[in-house]
């Protein structure tokens, strides 16, 4: 079988774009690693808290939410982690803000109603889907306390690792609960390096804005891409109801037999109910 062509990453231009926003920022591209999130979290626990972008061409032990595995081959996916110190007054809603940032960068304008163009939507709390309930990518956010600092106090700086995985090329959906989608369906120019250059500058800026303002100013924009709003959902505690959007803290609002419930990602998982 013919070897894959080398991937040319825009490391220098990314560094030039981001370093003014994140002094001390560095870019690392590695051919293979177990998990970019695991690597940056290990560094943070060793006291290495500098801002860094870690990109891998092959991820052999990637992790999603609830420990689900995420794997990628050369050129098939874009997998990276962004590590940076952050001190928001409230961490609630960060994964939603990240998902919204990525969706808006990849697709600044939503397709018009009735258009045949795929729409990037957001499935609470940390997935990007396109029409037809097909998964385009996922987000995994982890934090670590600075060595010697008090944890979980409001406004206390922590080191945040934002891991993002996006399907670039179509992939088989055998055995997957959610069929996969790919960036090439949206734009044939969106290979992994191009998608990274498209997403990263806005992501850094939007995370910093989140730290200053929280999630509340983003509620209306999130609603435009909310794929669960108005749909029946099943909760992992056995309840079911109708999703009614998200609150100013990023909690999912679900109307159940007990009334309107505010659901946080640390409590339960949410899946759309089967149609029909």
Short mmCIF file of C-alpha atoms in Angstrom, two decimals:
data_model
loop_
_atom_site.label_atom_id
_atom_site.label_comp_id
_atom_site.label_asym_id
_atom_site.label_seq_id
_atom_site.Cartn_x
_atom_site.Cartn_y
_atom_site.Cartn_z
CA UNK A 1 0.00 0.00 0.00
CA UNK A 2 1.31 3.48 -0.87
CA UNK A 3 2.53 5.48 2.12
CA UNK A 4 0.48 8.50 3.15
CA UNK A 5 1.82 11.88 2.03
CA UNK A 6 3.42 13.95 4.80
CA UNK A 7 1.08 16.43 6.46
CA UNK A 8 2.30 20.02 6.34
CA UNK A 9 1.13 21.79 9.48
CA UNK A 10 1.06 25.61 9.73
CA UNK A 11 2.94 25.61 13.04
CA UNK A 12 4.83 28.87 12.49
CA UNK A 13 1.79 30.86 11.38
CA UNK A 14 -0.28 29.47 14.26
CA UNK A 15 2.41 30.49 16.73
CA UNK A 16 2.55 33.99 15.25
CA UNK A 17 -1.24 34.32 15.49
CA UNK A 18 -1.61 33.03 19.05
CA UNK A 19 1.54 34.11 20.93
CA UNK A 20 0.40 37.74 21.31
CA UNK A 21 -2.76 36.47 23.02
CA UNK A 22 -0.91 33.85 25.07
CA UNK A 23 2.65 34.96 25.91
CA UNK A 24 4.96 31.96 26.13
CA UNK A 25 2.75 29.94 23.80
CA UNK A 26 4.32 27.05 21.88
CA UNK A 27 3.18 24.62 19.17
CA UNK A 28 4.10 20.94 19.19
CA UNK A 29 3.31 18.52 16.36
CA UNK A 30 3.97 14.84 17.02
CA UNK A 31 3.46 11.91 14.63
CA UNK A 32 1.89 9.65 17.26
CA UNK A 33 0.86 9.76 20.90
CA UNK A 34 -1.49 7.90 23.20
CA UNK A 35 -3.62 10.93 24.09
CA UNK A 36 -2.87 14.62 23.76
CA UNK A 37 -5.05 15.35 26.80
CA UNK A 38 -3.31 12.74 28.92
CA UNK A 39 0.09 14.15 27.98
CA UNK A 40 -0.78 17.75 28.86
CA UNK A 41 -2.50 16.75 32.10
CA UNK A 42 0.61 14.79 33.12
CA UNK A 43 2.75 17.84 32.43
CA UNK A 44 0.42 20.02 34.48
CA UNK A 45 0.68 17.67 37.45
CA UNK A 46 4.47 18.01 37.15
CA UNK A 47 4.16 21.79 37.37
CA UNK A 48 4.43 22.57 33.65
CA UNK A 49 1.66 25.08 33.13
CA UNK A 50 2.76 26.98 30.05
CA UNK A 51 0.27 27.59 27.21
CA UNK A 52 0.76 25.01 24.49
CA UNK A 53 -0.92 23.45 21.48
CA UNK A 54 -0.24 19.73 21.12
CA UNK A 55 -1.29 18.17 17.80
CA UNK A 56 -0.89 14.53 16.82
CA UNK A 57 -1.31 12.85 13.47
CA UNK A 58 -2.15 9.51 15.11
CA UNK A 59 -3.77 9.16 18.53
CA UNK A 60 -3.61 5.59 19.83
CA UNK A 61 -5.40 5.94 23.18
CA UNK A 62 -7.63 8.95 22.81
CA UNK A 63 -10.33 9.50 25.41
CA UNK A 64 -13.79 11.00 25.12
CA UNK A 65 -16.33 11.86 27.75
CA UNK A 66 -17.11 9.07 30.25
CA UNK A 67 -13.89 7.29 29.19
CA UNK A 68 -15.05 6.47 25.67
CA UNK A 69 -12.23 5.73 23.24
CA UNK A 70 -11.33 8.07 20.41
CA UNK A 71 -8.95 6.77 17.73
CA UNK A 72 -7.59 8.46 14.62
CA UNK A 73 -5.44 7.62 11.62
CA UNK A 74 -3.06 9.84 9.67
CA UNK A 75 -5.13 12.48 7.89
CA UNK A 76 -8.44 10.88 8.87
CA UNK A 77 -9.03 13.15 11.86
CA UNK A 78 -7.86 16.34 13.47
CA UNK A 79 -6.90 15.65 17.08
CA UNK A 80 -5.33 18.26 19.32
CA UNK A 81 -5.28 19.63 22.84
CA UNK A 82 -4.88 23.24 23.90
CA UNK A 83 -3.46 23.78 27.36
CA UNK A 84 -3.50 27.17 29.07
CA UNK A 85 -3.91 28.80 32.50
CA UNK A 86 -7.43 30.10 33.05
CA UNK A 87 -9.26 31.79 35.92
CA UNK A 88 -12.96 32.24 35.12
CA UNK A 89 -15.32 33.25 37.91
CA UNK A 90 -17.49 30.26 36.90
CA UNK A 91 -16.38 27.25 34.85
CA UNK A 92 -19.97 26.24 34.03
CA UNK A 93 -20.67 26.11 30.32
CA UNK A 94 -17.05 26.03 29.12
CA UNK A 95 -17.56 22.93 26.95
CA UNK A 96 -20.56 24.60 25.31
CA UNK A 97 -18.55 27.76 24.65
CA UNK A 98 -15.78 25.67 23.09
CA UNK A 99 -18.19 23.74 20.88
CA UNK A 100 -19.86 26.96 19.76
CA UNK A 101 -16.50 28.51 18.92
CA UNK A 102 -15.45 25.53 16.78
CA UNK A 103 -18.81 25.38 14.98
CA UNK A 104 -18.79 29.09 14.20
CA UNK A 105 -15.21 29.01 12.91
CA UNK A 106 -15.90 26.06 10.62
CA UNK A 107 -19.26 27.41 9.47
CA UNK A 108 -19.61 31.16 10.20
CA UNK A 109 -23.02 31.34 8.52
CA UNK A 110 -25.77 28.82 9.11
CA UNK A 111 -27.26 27.40 5.90
CA UNK A 112 -30.60 28.89 4.96
CA UNK A 113 -33.70 26.84 5.85
CA UNK A 114 -34.36 24.29 3.14
CA UNK A 115 -30.80 24.44 1.91
CA UNK A 116 -29.12 21.18 0.96
CA UNK A 117 -25.91 22.26 2.70
CA UNK A 118 -25.13 20.37 5.93
CA UNK A 119 -25.48 22.39 9.13
CA UNK A 120 -23.09 22.08 12.05
CA UNK A 121 -25.10 21.79 15.25
CA UNK A 122 -24.28 21.26 18.90
CA UNK A 123 -25.44 18.31 20.93
CA UNK A 124 -25.23 19.17 24.64
CA UNK A 125 -22.82 19.04 26.37
CA UNK A 126 -19.77 18.47 24.17
CA UNK A 127 -20.44 17.06 20.69
CA UNK A 128 -20.58 18.60 17.24
CA UNK A 129 -23.11 16.96 14.94
CA UNK A 130 -24.39 17.66 11.45
CA UNK A 131 -27.86 17.11 10.08
CA UNK A 132 -29.14 13.59 10.45
CA UNK A 133 -27.71 13.17 13.95
CA UNK A 134 -24.26 12.27 12.70
CA UNK A 135 -21.26 13.05 14.88
CA UNK A 136 -18.62 15.36 13.46
CA UNK A 137 -16.48 15.63 16.57
CA UNK A 138 -16.20 15.75 20.31
CA UNK A 139 -14.69 17.83 23.09
CA UNK A 140 -13.03 16.73 26.32
CA UNK A 141 -12.11 19.38 28.89
CA UNK A 142 -9.98 18.63 31.95
CA UNK A 143 -8.42 20.90 34.57
CA UNK A 144 -5.56 20.65 37.04
CA UNK A 145 -4.72 22.83 40.04
CA UNK A 146 -1.47 24.68 40.05
CA UNK A 147 1.06 23.06 42.37
CA UNK A 148 0.50 24.38 45.87
CA UNK A 149 -2.66 26.34 45.04
CA UNK A 150 -6.10 25.97 46.59
CA UNK A 151 -8.46 24.12 44.28
CA UNK A 152 -11.98 25.06 43.23
CA UNK A 153 -12.05 28.54 44.84
CA UNK A 154 -13.92 31.03 42.60
CA UNK A 155 -11.47 32.87 40.40
CA UNK A 156 -8.56 30.63 41.32
CA UNK A 157 -6.35 30.01 38.27
CA UNK A 158 -6.25 26.44 37.03
CA UNK A 159 -4.62 24.78 34.07
CA UNK A 160 -7.25 23.81 31.53
CA UNK A 161 -6.73 21.24 28.77
CA UNK A 162 -9.22 21.49 25.92
CA UNK A 163 -9.11 18.36 23.77
CA UNK A 164 -10.85 18.37 20.39
CA UNK A 165 -11.29 15.58 17.86
CA UNK A 166 -12.90 16.14 14.46
CA UNK A 167 -13.51 13.64 11.69
CA UNK A 168 -11.82 14.93 8.56
CA UNK A 169 -12.47 12.08 6.14
CA UNK A 170 -15.53 9.83 5.99
CA UNK A 171 -15.15 6.80 8.23
CA UNK A 172 -17.12 3.58 8.67
CA UNK A 173 -19.91 3.71 11.20
CA UNK A 174 -20.03 -0.01 11.99
CA UNK A 175 -20.78 -0.58 15.66
CA UNK A 176 -21.16 3.14 16.41
CA UNK A 177 -24.24 4.34 18.24
CA UNK A 178 -24.01 7.67 16.39
CA UNK A 179 -23.10 7.52 12.67
CA UNK A 180 -20.02 9.61 11.82
CA UNK A 181 -19.87 12.75 9.70
CA UNK A 182 -16.78 14.43 8.26
CA UNK A 183 -15.38 17.87 7.48
CA UNK A 184 -14.99 16.99 3.82
CA UNK A 185 -18.78 16.84 3.59
CA UNK A 186 -18.86 20.52 4.54
CA UNK A 187 -15.95 21.73 2.43
CA UNK A 188 -13.55 19.66 0.34
CA UNK A 189 -10.74 22.08 1.30
CA UNK A 190 -10.99 21.24 5.00
CA UNK A 191 -8.11 18.86 5.55
CA UNK A 192 -6.65 18.61 9.07
CA UNK A 193 -4.10 21.50 8.83
CA UNK A 194 -6.62 23.83 7.19
CA UNK A 195 -9.26 23.04 9.81
CA UNK A 196 -6.77 23.64 12.63
CA UNK A 197 -5.77 27.04 11.21
CA UNK A 198 -9.46 27.88 10.86
CA UNK A 199 -10.42 26.90 14.40
CA UNK A 200 -7.52 27.76 16.71
CA UNK A 201 -7.29 31.59 16.74
CA UNK A 202 -11.00 31.98 17.42
CA UNK A 203 -10.90 29.22 20.03
CA UNK A 204 -8.19 30.93 22.08
CA UNK A 205 -9.99 34.27 21.87
CA UNK A 206 -13.36 32.76 22.76
CA UNK A 207 -11.95 30.88 25.77
CA UNK A 208 -10.46 34.11 27.07
CA UNK A 209 -13.77 35.90 26.53
CA UNK A 210 -15.54 33.10 28.40
CA UNK A 211 -13.16 33.56 31.34
CA UNK A 212 -14.11 37.24 31.49
CA UNK A 213 -17.85 37.02 30.79
CA UNK A 214 -19.01 33.45 31.43
CA UNK A 215 -21.48 31.50 29.30
CA UNK A 216 -24.57 33.72 29.72
CA UNK A 217 -23.81 36.04 26.75
CA UNK A 218 -23.61 32.97 24.48
CA UNK A 219 -27.03 31.47 25.24
CA UNK A 220 -28.76 33.00 22.21
CA UNK A 221 -26.01 31.97 19.77
CA UNK A 222 -25.93 28.46 21.23
CA UNK A 223 -29.71 28.20 20.71
CA UNK A 224 -29.24 28.72 16.95
CA UNK A 225 -27.21 25.49 16.79
CA UNK A 226 -28.89 23.54 19.61
CA UNK A 227 -29.85 20.14 18.17
CA UNK A 228 -31.72 18.94 21.26
CA UNK A 229 -34.07 21.89 21.75
CA UNK A 230 -37.69 20.82 21.31
CA UNK A 231 -36.81 17.13 21.09
CA UNK A 232 -37.72 14.26 23.36
CA UNK A 233 -34.72 13.09 25.36
CA UNK A 234 -34.03 10.15 27.65
CA UNK A 235 -31.98 10.79 30.77
CA UNK A 236 -29.62 8.21 32.19
CA UNK A 237 -31.49 8.20 35.51
CA UNK A 238 -34.53 6.74 33.73
CA UNK A 239 -36.52 9.94 33.32
CA UNK A 240 -37.56 11.35 29.97
CA UNK A 241 -38.79 14.73 28.84
CA UNK A 242 -38.42 17.49 26.30
CA UNK A 243 -35.28 19.59 25.97
CA UNK A 244 -36.01 23.31 26.26
CA UNK A 245 -32.62 24.83 25.61
CA UNK A 246 -29.84 25.74 28.02
CA UNK A 247 -29.63 28.12 30.94
CA UNK A 248 -27.16 30.99 31.50
CA UNK A 249 -24.87 28.55 33.32
CA UNK A 250 -24.93 26.04 30.45
CA UNK A 251 -27.24 23.58 32.20
CA UNK A 252 -29.60 21.65 29.92
CA UNK A 253 -33.24 22.48 30.65
CA UNK A 254 -35.52 19.45 30.38
CA UNK A 255 -39.27 19.47 30.96
CA UNK A 256 -40.13 16.22 32.76
CA UNK A 257 -43.10 14.93 34.70
CA UNK A 258 -41.56 16.64 37.75
CA UNK A 259 -41.33 20.00 36.01
CA UNK A 260 -38.42 21.85 34.45
CA UNK A 261 -35.11 20.26 35.44
CA UNK A 262 -31.69 21.89 35.07
CA UNK A 263 -29.24 19.14 34.11
CA UNK A 264 -25.47 19.45 34.41
CA UNK A 265 -22.98 17.24 32.62
CA UNK A 266 -21.56 15.96 35.91
CA UNK A 267 -24.91 14.44 36.88
CA UNK A 268 -26.18 12.51 33.87
CA UNK A 269 -25.76 11.90 30.18
CA UNK A 270 -28.43 12.83 27.67
CA UNK A 271 -29.35 11.19 24.38
CA UNK A 272 -32.07 12.09 21.91
CA UNK A 273 -35.04 9.79 22.18
CA UNK A 274 -35.63 7.46 19.24
CA UNK A 275 -37.75 9.11 16.56
CA UNK A 276 -41.19 7.61 16.22
#
